[in-house]
Coordinates of C-alpha atoms in Angstrom, one line a residue:
M248 CA -3.5 0.9 23.0
G249 CA -4.6 -0.6 19.7
G250 CA -3.5 -3.1 17.2
Q251 CA -4.5 -4.7 13.8
I252 CA -6.0 -7.8 12.2
T253 CA -4.4 -9.4 9.1
W254 CA -4.5 -12.8 7.3
T255 CA -2.3 -14.9 5.1
C256 CA -3.1 -17.7 2.7
N257 CA -1.0 -20.8 3.4
G258 CA 0.2 -23.3 0.9
N259 CA -2.9 -25.6 1.5
G260 CA -5.4 -23.0 0.5
E261 CA -6.4 -22.1 4.1
F262 CA -6.4 -18.7 5.9
V263 CA -4.3 -18.0 9.0
F264 CA -5.5 -14.9 10.9
Q265 CA -3.1 -12.9 13.0
V266 CA -4.0 -10.3 15.6
K267 CA -1.5 -7.8 17.0
E268 CA -2.4 -6.0 20.2
Y269 CA -0.4 -3.2 21.8
R270 CA -0.5 -2.8 25.5
D271 CA 0.5 0.1 27.7
C272 CA 2.9 -1.4 30.2
N273 CA 1.5 0.8 32.9
G274 CA -1.9 -0.7 32.4
I275 CA -3.8 -4.0 32.7
P276 CA -2.2 -7.4 31.6
G277 CA -2.6 -8.5 28.0
D278 CA -5.0 -11.2 26.8
Q279 CA -3.9 -14.8 26.7
S280 CA -6.1 -15.5 23.7
I281 CA -8.5 -13.7 21.3
T282 CA -11.6 -14.7 19.5
L283 CA -12.5 -12.9 16.3
V284 CA -16.1 -12.2 15.6
T285 CA -17.1 -12.6 11.9
N286 CA -20.0 -12.8 9.5
A287 CA -18.2 -15.3 7.3
P288 CA -20.3 -18.5 7.1
G289 CA -19.7 -21.3 9.5
F290 CA -18.2 -19.3 12.4
I291 CA -21.0 -18.6 14.9
S292 CA -18.5 -19.1 17.7
G293 CA -15.9 -16.9 16.0
I294 CA -12.3 -17.7 15.1
F295 CA -10.1 -18.6 18.0
C296 CA -6.6 -17.1 18.1
S297 CA -4.0 -18.3 20.6
K298 CA -1.1 -16.1 21.9
I299 CA 2.2 -17.0 20.1
S300 CA 4.5 -14.2 21.4
Q301 CA 4.8 -11.3 23.8
T302 CA 7.5 -8.7 23.1
D303 CA 8.6 -5.5 24.8
I304 CA 8.8 -2.9 21.9
S305 CA 9.6 0.1 24.2
P306 CA 12.5 2.4 23.1
V307 CA 16.0 1.0 23.5
G308 CA 18.8 2.8 25.2
I309 CA 20.3 3.8 28.6
G310 CA 17.5 5.2 30.8
C311 CA 14.6 4.2 28.4
P312 CA 11.4 2.8 30.0
T313 CA 10.7 -0.9 29.7
C314 CA 7.7 -3.1 30.5
M315 CA 9.6 -4.3 33.6
N316 CA 10.1 -0.7 34.7
P317 CA 7.7 1.6 32.7
M318 CA 8.4 4.5 35.1
G319 CA 4.9 5.9 34.1
N320 CA 6.0 6.6 30.5
L321 CA 3.4 6.3 27.9
N322 CA 5.9 4.8 25.4
A323 CA 6.5 1.7 27.5
V324 CA 4.7 -0.7 25.2
E325 CA 4.3 -4.5 24.8
E326 CA 3.3 -6.3 21.6
F327 CA 1.1 -9.4 21.8
I328 CA 0.7 -11.6 18.7
Y329 CA -2.1 -14.1 18.3
E330 CA -2.7 -16.6 15.5
S331 CA -5.5 -18.8 14.4
A332 CA -5.2 -22.4 13.3
P333 CA -5.3 -22.9 9.5
T334 CA -8.9 -22.0 8.7
T335 CA -11.1 -22.9 5.7
I336 CA -13.9 -20.5 4.8
V337 CA -16.4 -21.7 2.2
G338 CA -18.3 -19.1 0.1
T339 CA -17.9 -15.8 -1.6
P340 CA -17.8 -12.5 0.4
P341 CA -20.8 -10.2 -0.3
S342 CA -20.1 -6.8 -1.9
S343 CA -20.0 -5.3 1.6
G344 CA -17.4 -7.8 2.6
W345 CA -16.8 -10.3 5.4
Y346 CA -15.8 -8.5 8.6
F347 CA -13.4 -9.9 11.3
Y348 CA -13.3 -7.9 14.5
Y349 CA -12.2 -8.0 18.2
S350 CA -13.5 -5.6 20.9
S351 CA -12.2 -5.1 24.4
C352 CA -12.2 -2.7 27.3
C353 CA -10.6 -0.3 28.1
R354 CA -9.1 2.7 26.5
N355 CA -6.3 4.6 28.2
G356 CA -7.6 7.4 30.5
N357 CA -4.7 9.7 29.3
I358 CA -6.0 10.0 25.8
I359 CA -6.5 13.6 24.7
N360 CA -8.3 13.5 21.4
L361 CA -11.2 11.1 22.3
S362 CA -14.2 12.3 24.2
T363 CA -15.1 10.9 27.6
S364 CA -18.6 10.4 26.2
G365 CA -17.5 7.3 24.5
G366 CA -18.0 3.8 26.0
G367 CA -14.3 3.3 26.7
N368 CA -14.0 0.3 24.4
F369 CA -11.8 -0.2 21.3
T370 CA -12.4 -2.4 18.3
L371 CA -9.9 -3.8 15.8
R372 CA -11.3 -4.9 12.5
A373 CA -10.5 -6.0 8.9
L374 CA -12.7 -6.6 5.9
M375 CA -12.4 -9.2 3.1
Y376 CA -14.1 -8.4 -0.2
P377 CA -15.0 -10.6 -3.2
S378 CA -12.8 -10.9 -6.3
N379 CA -14.4 -11.9 -9.5
N380 CA -17.0 -13.9 -7.5
L381 CA -14.3 -16.5 -6.6
T382 CA -15.0 -18.8 -3.7
T383 CA -12.5 -18.5 -0.8
N384 CA -12.0 -22.3 -0.7
P385 CA -9.1 -22.4 -1.6
C386 CA -8.1 -18.9 -0.4
Y387 CA -6.7 -16.6 -3.0
D388 CA -5.5 -13.5 -1.2
N389 CA -3.1 -12.3 1.5
S390 CA -4.2 -9.2 3.3
P391 CA -1.8 -6.2 3.5
Q392 CA 0.8 -6.8 6.2
F393 CA 2.8 -4.4 8.3
A394 CA 6.6 -4.6 8.1
E395 CA 7.2 -2.5 11.2
S396 CA 6.0 -2.3 14.7
P397 CA 4.3 1.2 15.0
T398 CA 6.0 4.3 16.2
M399 CA 4.4 4.9 19.6
A400 CA 6.1 8.0 20.9
I401 CA 7.9 11.1 19.7
S402 CA 9.4 14.2 21.3
A403 CA 7.3 17.4 21.3
G404 CA 8.5 20.0 18.7
S405 CA 10.4 17.5 16.5
E406 CA 9.7 17.3 12.8
T407 CA 8.1 13.9 12.7
S408 CA 7.8 11.5 9.8
Y409 CA 6.9 7.9 10.4
N410 CA 5.6 5.2 8.1
E411 CA 2.9 2.6 8.6
A412 CA 5.1 0.3 6.4
A413 CA 2.4 -1.9 4.9
F414 CA 3.2 -4.3 2.0
D415 CA 1.3 -6.9 0.1
Q416 CA 3.0 -10.1 -0.9
D417 CA 0.6 -10.6 -3.8
L418 CA 1.7 -7.2 -5.1
D419 CA -1.8 -5.8 -4.9
S420 CA -1.9 -2.0 -5.0
L421 CA -2.2 -0.3 -1.6
V422 CA -3.9 3.0 -0.7
Y423 CA -3.6 4.6 2.7
S424 CA -6.3 6.8 4.4
W425 CA -7.4 7.8 7.9
G426 CA -9.9 5.5 9.5
Q427 CA -12.5 5.9 12.2
P428 CA -11.8 4.5 15.7
L429 CA -14.7 2.4 16.8
D430 CA -16.3 2.0 20.2
N431 CA -17.8 -1.5 20.7
G432 CA -18.2 -4.0 17.9
Y433 CA -18.6 -3.8 14.1
P434 CA -20.1 -1.9 12.5
G435 CA -20.7 -0.5 15.9
S436 CA -20.4 3.3 16.4
N437 CA -17.7 5.8 15.6
Y438 CA -15.8 6.9 18.7
P439 CA -16.5 10.6 19.5
F440 CA -13.6 13.0 19.3
T441 CA -13.0 16.0 21.5
A442 CA -13.4 19.5 20.0
G443 CA -10.6 20.4 17.6
Y444 CA -9.9 16.7 16.6
S445 CA -11.5 14.3 14.1
Y446 CA -10.7 10.9 12.6
S447 CA -9.1 12.7 9.6
S448 CA -7.2 15.2 11.9
P449 CA -6.4 13.1 14.9
L450 CA -3.1 14.8 15.9
P451 CA -2.5 18.3 17.2
G452 CA -2.6 21.1 14.6
P453 CA -2.5 24.9 14.6
S454 CA -5.8 25.1 16.4
Q455 CA -4.2 23.6 19.5
N456 CA -0.9 25.5 19.1
P457 CA 0.0 28.0 16.3
L458 CA 3.5 26.3 16.1
N459 CA 2.0 22.9 15.3
I460 CA 2.0 21.6 11.8
A461 CA -1.0 19.4 11.1
A462 CA -0.5 15.7 10.2
V463 CA -0.5 14.8 6.5
L464 CA -0.9 11.1 5.4
N465 CA 0.6 10.2 2.0
P466 CA -2.0 7.9 0.3
S467 CA 0.6 6.1 -1.8
T468 CA 3.5 5.5 0.7
G469 CA 1.7 5.6 4.1
R470 CA 4.1 8.3 5.4
I471 CA 2.6 10.5 8.1
S472 CA 4.3 13.9 8.6
F473 CA 3.6 16.5 11.3
T474 CA 5.1 18.7 14.1
S475 CA 3.5 19.0 17.5
F476 CA 4.4 21.0 20.5
T477 CA 1.2 19.8 22.2
Q478 CA 1.9 16.9 24.5
G479 CA -0.3 13.9 25.4
A480 CA -1.6 10.6 24.1
F481 CA -3.6 10.6 20.8
V482 CA -5.4 7.8 19.0
T483 CA -5.0 7.4 15.3
V484 CA -6.4 4.8 12.9
V485 CA -4.9 4.2 9.4
K486 CA -6.9 2.2 6.9
V487 CA -4.9 0.3 4.2
S488 CA -7.0 -0.7 1.2
S489 CA -5.8 -3.4 -1.1
Y490 CA -6.7 -3.3 -4.8
R491 CA -6.2 -6.2 -7.3
C492 CA -6.7 -5.3 -10.9
N493 CA -8.1 -2.1 -9.6
T494 CA -10.7 -4.0 -7.6
L495 CA -11.0 -3.5 -3.8
I496 CA -10.1 -6.8 -2.3
A497 CA -9.2 -6.1 1.4
E498 CA -9.1 -3.4 4.1
V499 CA -7.1 -3.6 7.3
F500 CA -7.1 -1.0 10.0
R501 CA -4.2 -0.2 12.3
E502 CA -5.1 1.6 15.5
I503 CA -2.3 3.0 17.6
Q504 CA -1.9 5.5 20.4
I505 CA 0.9 8.0 19.8
A506 CA 2.5 9.6 22.9
I507 CA 3.9 13.1 22.3
T508 CA 6.3 13.6 25.2
S509 CA 8.6 16.3 26.6
N510 CA 11.8 16.8 24.7
S511 CA 14.9 14.6 25.2
I512 CA 17.8 16.8 26.2
T513 CA 21.4 15.9 25.1
A514 CA 24.5 16.3 27.2
N515 CA 25.3 19.7 25.6
N516 CA 21.8 20.9 26.6
T517 CA 20.2 20.8 23.2
I518 CA 17.0 19.1 22.1
N519 CA 17.6 15.7 20.5
Q520 CA 16.7 15.7 16.8
N521 CA 15.6 12.8 14.7
S522 CA 18.4 11.1 12.7
Q523 CA 18.9 12.3 9.2
L524 CA 18.2 9.9 6.3
Y525 CA 19.1 10.5 2.7
L526 CA 18.3 8.5 -0.5
N527 CA 20.7 9.5 -3.3
S528 CA 21.5 12.7 -1.3
I529 CA 17.8 13.6 -1.1
P530 CA 16.4 14.1 2.5
A531 CA 12.9 13.0 1.5
D532 CA 11.0 10.2 -0.2
Y533 CA 12.6 9.2 -3.5
Y534 CA 10.7 8.7 -6.7
D535 CA 11.9 7.3 -10.1
T536 CA 10.5 5.7 -13.2
L537 CA 12.5 3.0 -15.1
L538 CA 11.9 1.2 -18.3
A539 CA 11.6 -2.6 -17.6
G540 CA 15.2 -4.0 -17.9
D541 CA 16.9 -0.9 -16.6
S542 CA 18.8 -0.9 -13.3
I543 CA 18.9 1.5 -10.4
T544 CA 21.3 2.1 -7.5
I545 CA 20.2 4.0 -4.4
Q546 CA 22.7 5.3 -1.9
I547 CA 21.3 5.2 1.6
L548 CA 23.1 7.5 4.1
A549 CA 22.0 8.1 7.8
N550 CA 23.8 10.3 10.3
D551 CA 23.2 11.8 13.7
T552 CA 25.6 14.1 15.5
D553 CA 23.6 14.6 18.7
L554 CA 25.0 13.4 22.0
L555 CA 23.3 11.1 24.5
S556 CA 21.9 12.7 27.7
A557 CA 24.2 13.5 30.5
T558 CA 22.6 10.8 32.7
A559 CA 23.5 8.3 29.9
G560 CA 27.1 9.3 29.8
G561 CA 26.9 12.1 27.2
G562 CA 28.7 10.0 24.5
V563 CA 27.9 9.9 20.8
Q564 CA 24.6 8.3 19.8
T565 CA 24.4 4.9 18.0
I566 CA 22.1 4.8 15.1
T567 CA 20.5 1.7 13.5
L568 CA 19.6 1.5 9.8
E569 CA 16.9 -0.9 8.5
A570 CA 15.5 -1.7 5.1
K571 CA 12.2 -3.5 4.2
S572 CA 10.5 -4.5 1.0
P573 CA 9.0 -7.7 -0.5
E574 CA 11.3 -7.1 -3.5
F575 CA 14.5 -7.6 -1.5
G576 CA 16.1 -10.9 -2.1
Y577 CA 16.9 -13.6 0.5
Q578 CA 19.1 -12.1 3.2
Y579 CA 19.4 -9.0 1.1
Q580 CA 21.9 -10.7 -1.2
R581 CA 20.1 -13.1 -3.6
T582 CA 18.8 -11.8 -6.9
D583 CA 17.1 -15.0 -7.8
S584 CA 15.0 -15.8 -4.7
G585 CA 13.4 -14.4 -1.6
C586 CA 11.4 -11.6 -3.4
V587 CA 7.9 -11.7 -5.0
I588 CA 9.1 -11.1 -8.5
P589 CA 12.8 -11.9 -9.4
P590 CA 15.3 -10.4 -10.2
C591 CA 15.4 -9.2 -6.6
A592 CA 16.9 -6.0 -5.2
V593 CA 20.1 -6.5 -3.1
L594 CA 22.1 -4.4 -0.6
M595 CA 25.9 -3.9 -0.8
N596 CA 26.1 -4.7 2.9
P597 CA 23.6 -7.5 3.5
S598 CA 24.3 -7.6 7.2
M599 CA 21.1 -5.7 8.2
P600 CA 20.3 -4.0 10.4
I601 CA 23.4 -1.8 10.6
S602 CA 24.3 -0.2 13.9
N603 CA 27.1 2.4 14.1
P604 CA 28.0 5.5 16.0
I605 CA 27.1 8.8 14.1
V606 CA 27.0 7.4 10.5
A607 CA 25.4 4.4 8.8
F608 CA 25.6 3.7 5.1
N609 CA 24.4 1.1 2.6
S610 CA 23.7 0.9 -1.2
M611 CA 20.7 -0.8 -2.9
N612 CA 21.0 -2.2 -6.4
W613 CA 18.1 -3.5 -8.5
V614 CA 18.2 -4.9 -12.0
T615 CA 14.6 -4.9 -13.3
A616 CA 13.1 -7.2 -15.9
C617 CA 10.0 -7.6 -18.1
A618 CA 8.3 -9.4 -15.3
H619 CA 8.2 -6.3 -13.2
A620 CA 5.9 -4.6 -15.8
S621 CA 4.0 -7.6 -16.9
Y622 CA 0.8 -9.3 -15.7
I623 CA 0.3 -9.1 -12.0
N624 CA -2.7 -11.0 -10.6
G625 CA -4.3 -11.2 -14.1
C626 CA -3.9 -7.5 -15.0
L627 CA -1.7 -6.1 -17.7
Q628 CA -1.1 -2.4 -17.3
H629 CA 1.6 0.0 -18.6
Q630 CA 3.4 0.3 -15.3
H631 CA 3.7 -0.9 -11.7
T632 CA 5.2 0.8 -8.7
Y633 CA 7.3 -1.0 -6.1
F634 CA 8.1 0.4 -2.6
F635 CA 11.3 0.2 -0.5
L636 CA 11.2 1.4 3.1
F637 CA 14.3 2.7 5.0
K638 CA 14.3 3.5 8.7
V639 CA 16.9 5.0 11.0
K640 CA 16.6 5.4 14.8
D641 CA 19.0 6.6 17.5
N642 CA 19.4 5.3 21.1
M643 CA 18.4 8.5 22.9
C644 CA 16.1 8.1 25.9
P645 CA 13.4 8.3 27.0
V646 CA 12.3 8.6 23.3
N647 CA 14.3 7.3 20.4
G648 CA 14.6 9.7 17.4
I649 CA 13.3 7.9 14.3
S650 CA 13.1 8.9 10.6
Y651 CA 11.7 7.0 7.6
R652 CA 12.2 7.3 3.9
T653 CA 10.4 5.5 1.1
A654 CA 11.8 4.8 -2.4
A655 CA 8.9 4.5 -4.9
I656 CA 10.2 2.9 -8.1
T657 CA 7.8 2.7 -11.1
I658 CA 8.6 0.1 -13.7
S659 CA 7.0 0.7 -17.1
G660 CA 6.6 -1.1 -20.4
P661 CA 7.7 0.4 -23.7
E662 CA 7.0 4.0 -24.6
I663 CA 5.6 5.1 -28.0
Y664 CA 7.3 8.1 -29.5
L665 CA 6.1 10.2 -32.5
N666 CA 8.3 10.8 -35.5
G667 CA 6.3 12.9 -38.0
N668 CA 3.2 10.8 -38.9
S669 CA 4.9 7.6 -37.7
M670 CA 5.0 6.1 -34.3
V671 CA 8.2 4.4 -32.9
V672 CA 8.8 1.8 -30.2
S673 CA 12.4 1.0 -29.2
Y674 CA 12.8 -2.0 -27.0
P675 CA 15.4 -4.6 -27.7
G676 CA 15.0 -8.4 -27.5
V677 CA 11.2 -8.5 -27.9
T678 CA 8.6 -9.1 -30.6
L679 CA 6.0 -6.4 -31.1
Q680 CA 2.3 -6.3 -31.9
W681 CA 0.6 -3.0 -32.6
Y682 CA -3.0 -2.5 -31.5
L683 CA -5.7 0.0 -32.7
N684 CA -8.5 0.6 -30.1
G685 CA -7.5 -2.7 -28.4
V686 CA -7.6 -4.8 -31.6
A687 CA -4.4 -6.3 -33.0
I688 CA -3.4 -4.8 -36.4
P689 CA -2.5 -7.7 -38.8
G690 CA 1.1 -7.6 -39.8
A691 CA 2.0 -4.6 -37.6
T692 CA 5.0 -6.0 -35.9
D693 CA 7.8 -3.6 -36.7
T694 CA 9.3 -1.0 -34.4
I695 CA 7.9 1.8 -36.7
F696 CA 4.2 2.0 -37.6
T697 CA 2.5 4.7 -39.7
P698 CA -1.2 4.8 -39.0
I699 CA -3.9 5.3 -41.7
L700 CA -6.8 5.4 -39.3
S701 CA -7.7 7.6 -36.4
G702 CA -7.8 5.9 -33.0
I703 CA -5.9 4.8 -29.9
Y704 CA -2.7 2.9 -30.6
T705 CA -0.7 0.7 -28.2
V706 CA 1.9 -2.0 -28.5
I707 CA 2.3 -5.3 -26.6
A708 CA 5.9 -6.4 -26.4
T709 CA 6.6 -10.1 -25.8
S710 CA 10.0 -11.3 -24.6
G711 CA 11.7 -14.6 -25.6
N712 CA 10.3 -16.4 -22.5
G713 CA 6.7 -15.2 -23.2
C714 CA 6.6 -12.3 -20.8
E715 CA 4.3 -9.5 -22.0
M716 CA 4.3 -5.8 -21.5
I717 CA 2.0 -3.1 -22.7
S718 CA 3.1 0.3 -23.9
S719 CA 1.8 3.8 -23.2
A720 CA -1.3 4.7 -25.2
V721 CA -1.3 7.3 -28.1
N722 CA -4.4 8.8 -29.7
R723 CA -3.9 9.9 -33.3
T724 CA -6.6 11.8 -35.2
F725 CA -6.6 11.8 -39.1
T726 CA -7.5 15.2 -40.6
G727 CA -7.5 14.3 -44.2
T728 CA -4.1 15.8 -44.9
G729 CA -2.2 14.1 -42.1
F730 CA -2.3 13.3 -38.4
E731 CA -2.6 15.8 -35.6
N732 CA -0.5 15.6 -32.5
I733 CA -1.7 13.6 -29.5
S734 CA -5.3 14.5 -28.7
S735 CA -7.1 14.1 -25.5
P736 CA -10.7 12.9 -24.9
T737 CA -13.3 15.6 -24.2
T738 CA -15.5 13.3 -22.1
L739 CA -15.4 10.0 -20.3
S740 CA -15.2 7.2 -22.8
I741 CA -14.9 3.4 -23.0
N742 CA -14.3 1.1 -25.9
V743 CA -14.0 -2.7 -25.9
N744 CA -12.3 -4.6 -28.7
P745 CA -12.7 -7.3 -29.7
N746 CA -16.4 -7.4 -29.0
P747 CA -17.5 -10.2 -28.7
V748 CA -14.9 -10.8 -26.0
I749 CA -12.9 -14.0 -26.3
N750 CA -10.7 -16.0 -24.0
H751 CA -12.2 -14.1 -21.0
Q752 CA -9.7 -11.3 -21.7
L753 CA -11.2 -7.8 -21.7
N754 CA -9.3 -5.3 -23.9
L755 CA -10.5 -1.9 -22.8
I756 CA -9.6 1.6 -24.0
A757 CA -10.6 4.1 -21.3
G758 CA -10.5 7.8 -21.9
S759 CA -10.8 10.7 -19.4
A760 CA -10.7 14.4 -20.1
E761 CA -9.4 15.4 -16.7
G762 CA -8.2 12.2 -15.0
D763 CA -10.4 10.7 -12.4
K764 CA -11.1 7.5 -10.4
V765 CA -13.7 5.4 -12.1
L766 CA -15.8 2.4 -11.2
I767 CA -16.1 -0.2 -14.0
S768 CA -19.0 -2.7 -13.7
I769 CA -20.2 -5.6 -15.7
L770 CA -23.9 -6.5 -15.2
D771 CA -25.7 -9.6 -16.6
I772 CA -29.1 -9.4 -18.3
T773 CA -30.9 -9.5 -14.9
G774 CA -29.1 -6.4 -13.7
K775 CA -26.9 -8.4 -11.3
T776 CA -23.3 -7.1 -10.9
V777 CA -21.0 -10.0 -11.8
Y778 CA -17.7 -8.1 -12.0
Q779 CA -16.5 -4.7 -10.6
N780 CA -13.3 -2.9 -10.3
T781 CA -11.9 0.6 -10.0
A782 CA -9.2 2.4 -12.0
E783 CA -7.2 5.6 -11.6
L784 CA -7.3 7.2 -15.0
Q785 CA -4.8 9.9 -16.0
R786 CA -5.8 12.6 -18.5
G787 CA -5.9 11.0 -21.9
Y788 CA -6.2 7.3 -22.8
E789 CA -5.2 4.1 -21.3
H790 CA -5.2 0.5 -22.6
L791 CA -6.2 -2.0 -19.8
V792 CA -6.1 -5.7 -20.3
I793 CA -8.2 -7.4 -17.6
Q794 CA -8.9 -11.1 -17.0
I795 CA -12.6 -11.3 -16.2
G796 CA -12.8 -14.8 -14.9
D797 CA -15.3 -17.6 -15.8
L798 CA -18.3 -15.5 -16.8
V799 CA -20.7 -17.6 -18.8
P800 CA -21.3 -16.7 -22.5
G801 CA -24.0 -14.1 -23.0
I802 CA -24.8 -10.4 -23.3
Y803 CA -23.6 -8.1 -20.6
H804 CA -23.8 -4.4 -19.8
L805 CA -20.5 -2.6 -19.2
T806 CA -20.5 0.8 -17.4
M807 CA -17.8 3.2 -16.3
R808 CA -18.7 5.9 -13.8
S809 CA -16.5 8.7 -12.5
S810 CA -17.4 11.4 -9.9
K811 CA -18.9 13.6 -12.7
E812 CA -20.2 11.4 -15.5
Q813 CA -21.0 7.9 -16.7
T814 CA -20.6 6.0 -20.0
E815 CA -21.8 2.5 -21.0
T816 CA -21.8 -0.1 -23.7
K817 CA -23.0 -3.7 -24.3
I818 CA -20.5 -6.5 -24.6
V819 CA -20.9 -10.1 -25.7
I820 CA -18.8 -12.9 -24.1
Q821 CA -18.3 -16.0 -26.2

């Protein structure tokens, strides 16, 4: 029924690969071991992974199917987990990446959206990309991981919202997109779809039934929302791309088979609805932006007034509330340990998950700090976004009703405000240094600065323990009689200061007239690409500080290319 391949980097600098495979309990037995095929050097025979667990992840409740008694239900599912021994890979991945894949036979014959012209096989894969030409011995990256077992079944006609729930313990940025299911091997061939479906539209939409609402995948949170009255089994693949300092570093693909089944009917003869989930009284994903050092409280309320089915006794339903994030502290109650960057977020009631009849409640509190807006993996940017996932499910059978909500909290460095011709930064307990076009302005260390030159101004704030944050960027244009208000670039632009570059730290002022995704490349004098990353530019200017690794001294060519235009300049590295 699908699965995924991920890896972690252990404390000894070695990779540990993990494969999760999901099996239809009505089908053939699962594998006892798996061997990953790879183009990484030194693994002609592949990477052997032994089975470490086998778990029934079917719905839970009176009358629900299980692997011991699947009753022909497509949502009776078993999860197999396989792991490799600690593995050393010596070398640097090519620009196309090292692949790791596993292929097997056979796909479920009940699948609606895949064509019978396919070979009947499925392929799980993941890709590892280079980062600043670093060797992978020792390893330096953990791939995205999935905090949740996938949602495998829903009731027809229900407003569905489920989440792939990926996270990255290195705090690399994650982007979600639809992926192609593959037939046999990698790169192999894309599996053909039946008419009316495609890899980017794998679930029933209005073309199958006018009442259907087509699936939408949120690229930032991984949330998939849709409504389908069309029943059957449907294959979906979601790709999670991991970016470090705006550079693509890993891609993992999760393939699952979603069963859309007949409605679950309650004891009072109504269709069971998914449990309701509110974040600060909002029945949707929650977004907020904080200045580093501020705190936030999120009230989490779940409720479900539906009854169980008559065959299950017709009583009130029990709902279960869960919370996941790499920024939660140890056991949801320690602020100083257990998360990636302390201070950690905590829950008022740390005894998770919470299971109650009808209503479940909790409250999250997070006191942020400079570290949450500072350097992450060698990159200093104005802000970083952290994600918290909340899930509630009922115990209705044969299909549990499930709802997800994501809290996306953006932590930013100081903001620059205009006061006449002057610029003001207000942030207590830090020392300030003003920059013009990425170059420190001598003596400009006050909270107020009045410019005398046109250019792009930023501030780096340093706390008492050495933590650095970078402000928003402001462009001021001198007219001869004074300064105009903030102006925006009219074309794609790039400026590097200082140039020559010192201490392998690239201060880059990037400008975009419309906002766009750009590819930034550094080429040596032979034309070889020695560094590459991408950046999502907003309309206006942004100051990026990027650690460019151990590039040897010399002359290099820096280019920045968007979907519409390109700009370039020469840089010297000392």
